[in-house]
Amino acid sequence: MRHRNLLLFLALSLAWGSAFVAIKAGLGTPAAPAGFFETPILFAALRYDIAGVLMLAYAAYATNHPVPSGRTEWASTLVAAVFMIAAYHAFLFVGETDPAVSSAAAAVVVSLSPVLTAGFSRLWLPSERLAPLGVFGLLLGFAGVVLLAEPSPSGISVAPGIVLVFLATLSFAGGSVLNRRIDADMPIETLEAWAMLVGALVMHAASIAVGEPVSAVELTPRSLAALAYLAVVASALGFLVYFDLLARLGPVEINLVSYAAPPVAAVVGFLLLGEVVDLAAVAGFLVILVGFLLVKRDAIRAELT
């Protein structure tokens, strides 16, 4: 059983870490925009069109409650769809169009999510308060993002892509805490399936609203492979593995996936896209990791003993 959990954990880390590289590959670059560079929100929407259908089929197979019912369940679904799927992925995909944001840098910012979740819990879940040391850990997490943003000496301008990825992480963390506060009693497979489908619709609407030029999309083998990988491996299969490990390991250990993803993104990004990780990314990751350890110190201590 221990080896099974370890293999699944490594598989999930590989799938989610390399997802940042797949996003970058599917988007293309300003110099070689073949793909979805000019339509990043549409790219994210198509990912969850496919993943949502796959998850809905699985929910119909695995549960006897494949459709949300009642005000509470639909409220939980809408929160997950708007914040954890639509806002998170729209900001993330647009942020990764910034040439200054490498796959590893994006993964490092997203690794702040467990720390931000603890911060939102302090505000919205009275039973989950942070001690002063935990607040210091939260501030360390923010400091790690500042290191990644590489502000100018004047302190006025920062890398815009990093700011967008940070907004994505903020959306996901806030949505996850709101969902815990709503506390709808429905299968997680059902929640994820409908959140993906509704979130995809929201992103399609956003893509149209901002005027993304669909005619500019060039479907190349690389962009199609990236879309298929993100939808099937990183989303549909990735979430199934995540749910399985969450039930077996608990939230503290599964949160460590967020910290395994940046090294994976760095290695895969270097091998496939030639991305080089700078010292700011390494420093930011280490600072965020220390912040996580401080915020979760009691839970980690309990796991170790």
Phi, psi and omega in degrees: 000317181298318179294324179297314180297319180297315180296319178295320179297315179295321178296318180293319178299319179293316182295314184280328176292317180286345178299325179296324177289320179297321176300311181299318181292319180290330179288323188086193181225165177302325180284329180226077189280016178299118184132227186242028185301321182271357181223058184295326180290321176298320178302312179296321181295318180295324177304315185272346166301310183289310182298322181296318178296317179297317180292324178294320177298320179291321179298321178295327179282319191269341184230164173257018181220067188278354181233130178301148178220144178086162185295319184294315181294320179289327176297316178298318180297316181293321177299313179297319182295314185285313187268314188275336179253297188292300183297316181302309185283328176298310179297318182296312183293319178293320179300323181283355171285345178289119180301337181283349182258106176282167177301318181293320180297318178297317180296324179294316179298317180295334178294350175287348186306313179299326179290316178295324178300319177296323179294315177294325178298324178298325182278319193250347179237093187304334182282350183242076182268151177262135172285167180307321179294325176294322177297320177298320177298321178299316179294325176298321178301315177297321179298324177297321178292322178299319177300319180291325182291342178049065181297151179291162180305328179286345178076014184262316185252143176226169178296116185297327180296321178296320179298318180294319178295325176295319176298324176299313180296320177299318179297316182294314182296315179297319179295322181293322179288320176300322178296320178294326179290321177294319174057055177283137182266082176215159182301140181296330178296321179293316179301312182295318182300311183285329175296320178295315182293313180292321177299322177297319178297318178299318180291324175299317178297318179295320179300317178292320184296322181273000175075036177297128183281098182301328181295342181279347181291127176244110183279100178259164176305323181292315182291324178291320177296320178297317179297315180296319180296314181296318184286315188271307187279304186288325185265290186298301181290322181300316180290327177296317177295320180300313181297320180296315180290326178300319180291328185271323188255334184091168188290331183292309182293321182290334176298337180294345174301324179300332183264347173274336184295315182301314177299322177298314180299322180296314182292311181295321178297323177291317184290320186265324185243358180071022180285139179248131180276127179268173183294330179297321179293317179296315180295317179298319179297316182294321179294317178296320179298317177297320177300318178298317181297324178289317181295320185258020188300320182293315180294321178293319178299319180294321179295320183290330181269000000 
